[in-house]
Coordinates of C-alpha atoms in Angstrom, one line a residue:
M202 CA 227.0 319.3 226.2
R203 CA 227.0 316.0 224.4
V204 CA 225.5 314.4 227.5
L205 CA 222.3 316.2 227.3
P206 CA 221.0 314.7 224.0
I207 CA 222.2 311.2 225.2
L208 CA 220.4 311.6 228.4
L209 CA 217.3 312.9 226.7
A210 CA 217.4 309.9 224.4
L211 CA 217.7 307.5 227.2
V212 CA 214.9 309.0 229.1
A213 CA 212.4 309.5 226.1
T214 CA 213.0 306.1 224.4
P215 CA 211.1 303.9 227.0
F216 CA 208.1 306.2 226.8
V217 CA 208.1 306.2 223.0
A218 CA 208.5 302.5 222.8
G219 CA 205.9 302.0 225.6
V220 CA 203.2 303.9 223.7
S221 CA 203.8 302.0 220.5
Q222 CA 203.9 298.6 222.2
G223 CA 201.2 298.7 224.8
L224 CA 197.4 298.0 224.9
G225 CA 195.0 300.8 224.1
H226 CA 194.9 301.0 220.2
D227 CA 191.6 302.5 219.2
A228 CA 188.7 300.3 218.2
A229 CA 188.9 301.2 214.5
H230 CA 192.5 300.2 214.2
C231 CA 191.9 296.9 216.0
A232 CA 188.8 296.1 213.9
R233 CA 190.9 296.8 210.6
R234 CA 193.6 294.5 211.8
A235 CA 191.2 291.8 212.6
D236 CA 189.5 292.1 209.2
Q237 CA 192.9 291.9 207.5
H238 CA 194.2 289.0 209.5
P239 CA 191.0 286.7 210.2
G240 CA 191.8 284.0 212.8
K241 CA 195.0 285.7 214.1
V242 CA 195.0 286.8 217.8
I243 CA 195.7 290.5 218.0
N244 CA 197.2 291.0 221.5
K245 CA 197.7 294.7 221.4
C246 CA 194.0 295.5 221.4
D247 CA 191.9 295.9 224.5
P248 CA 189.5 293.0 224.9
A249 CA 185.9 293.5 223.9
P250 CA 183.7 294.4 226.9
A251 CA 181.4 291.7 228.0
P252 CA 177.8 291.9 227.0
V253 CA 175.5 293.5 229.5
P254 CA 172.0 291.9 229.9
P255 CA 169.0 293.9 229.2
P256 CA 167.1 295.6 232.2
S257 CA 164.7 293.4 234.0
S258 CA 161.3 293.8 232.4
S259 CA 159.6 292.4 235.5
C260 CA 160.9 295.0 237.9
V261 CA 158.1 297.2 239.5
V262 CA 159.6 300.4 241.1
S263 CA 157.8 301.1 244.4
A264 CA 158.3 302.9 247.6
Q265 CA 156.2 303.1 250.8
P266 CA 154.8 306.5 251.7
V267 CA 156.1 306.2 255.3
M268 CA 159.6 306.4 254.0
A269 CA 159.1 310.1 252.9
T270 CA 159.3 311.5 256.4
E271 CA 162.8 310.0 257.3
S272 CA 166.2 311.1 256.4
G273 CA 168.2 307.9 256.1
K274 CA 169.7 306.7 252.9
I275 CA 171.0 303.4 251.5
T276 CA 173.1 303.6 248.3
G277 CA 175.3 301.5 246.2
T278 CA 176.5 300.7 242.6
V279 CA 176.2 297.6 240.4
Y280 CA 179.4 297.0 238.3
L281 CA 180.2 294.6 235.4
D282 CA 183.1 292.6 237.0
L283 CA 185.4 292.2 234.1
V284 CA 185.9 295.8 233.2
W285 CA 184.4 297.5 236.2
S286 CA 181.9 299.6 234.1
T287 CA 178.6 300.2 235.7
I288 CA 175.3 298.4 234.8
S289 CA 172.1 300.5 234.4
G290 CA 168.5 299.2 234.7
V291 CA 169.3 296.6 237.5
C292 CA 166.3 296.0 239.9
V293 CA 167.4 296.5 243.6
H294 CA 165.0 295.6 246.4
L295 CA 165.0 296.8 250.0
S296 CA 163.2 294.9 252.7
G297 CA 163.3 294.9 256.5
T298 CA 162.0 296.3 259.8
S299 CA 162.4 299.8 261.1
A300 CA 163.5 300.5 264.7
A301 CA 159.8 301.3 265.4
G302 CA 158.8 297.8 264.2
A303 CA 157.2 298.9 260.7
Q304 CA 157.7 296.6 257.8
I305 CA 159.5 298.6 255.1
S306 CA 160.0 297.5 251.4
A307 CA 160.9 299.4 248.3
T308 CA 162.3 298.7 244.8
V309 CA 164.4 301.0 242.5
L310 CA 166.4 300.6 239.3
T311 CA 170.0 301.6 238.9
D312 CA 170.4 304.8 237.0
G313 CA 172.7 305.3 233.9
N314 CA 175.8 305.3 236.1
G315 CA 174.8 302.0 237.8
L316 CA 173.9 303.9 241.1
Y317 CA 170.9 303.2 243.2
T318 CA 169.5 305.2 246.2
F319 CA 166.8 304.3 248.7
S320 CA 166.0 307.8 250.4
G321 CA 164.0 308.5 253.5
V322 CA 164.7 305.2 255.1
P323 CA 164.1 305.0 258.9
G324 CA 166.7 303.5 261.1
G325 CA 166.3 299.7 261.4
S326 CA 167.6 296.3 260.0
Y327 CA 167.3 295.8 256.3
T328 CA 168.4 293.5 253.4
V329 CA 169.2 295.0 250.0
C330 CA 169.0 292.5 247.1
E331 CA 169.7 292.8 243.4
D332 CA 168.1 290.9 240.5
T333 CA 171.0 289.2 238.9
N334 CA 169.2 288.8 235.7
G335 CA 171.1 285.7 234.7
M336 CA 174.6 287.1 235.7
S337 CA 176.8 285.6 238.4
V338 CA 177.6 287.7 241.6
T339 CA 181.4 288.0 242.1
W340 CA 181.4 290.8 244.8
P341 CA 181.0 291.2 247.8
A342 CA 181.2 287.3 247.7
A343 CA 180.5 284.8 245.0
G344 CA 176.7 284.2 244.8
M345 CA 175.9 286.9 247.5
S346 CA 173.0 288.7 245.8
C347 CA 171.8 290.2 249.1
I348 CA 173.6 292.6 251.5
P349 CA 172.4 293.0 255.2
V350 CA 172.3 296.7 256.3
N351 CA 171.8 298.1 259.9
L352 CA 170.9 301.7 259.5
G353 CA 170.9 304.2 262.3
S354 CA 168.2 306.8 262.4
G355 CA 169.1 309.6 259.9
M356 CA 172.3 307.8 258.8
W357 CA 173.6 307.0 255.4
A358 CA 174.7 303.4 254.5
A359 CA 176.9 303.7 251.3
F360 CA 179.0 301.4 249.2
N361 CA 176.5 298.6 249.2
D362 CA 177.8 297.4 245.8
W363 CA 177.8 294.4 243.6
A364 CA 180.1 293.1 240.8
N365 CA 178.5 290.7 238.3
A366 CA 180.0 288.6 235.6
P367 CA 178.1 287.2 232.5

């Protein structure tokens, strides 16, 4: 019977100590500690998120009417690299040639979740590019602000994503 309380203490102690010692304190607690101890590094607080640049004011959203009759889609997400939060208001451009030889171009903005979608895209070879708006592209490769996409008729090309760093 004495073993049960000892076993419980041995199992519970690491969890209790881990909660009190780890990252994840709330922002109010961290701000209060920073005010009380200016200049001191407070290592138990999560780092402040990097600033996100404002949406591009020069982005003109457009789509060609020919795209409305097709069922293909090209989608992706734009992330802030350091914390993997999404970035809204990023201008994304689609350009290329359909399998029938038509020149296709369109421009959209990422939504509140950092997602973009080009709907009604005919099969063909395209390039999807983001406006970096002063940020550095870190994914899919450093400096790669355009992604080539080969789309089959009626297909969906997903996960055409970027990660950007300030």
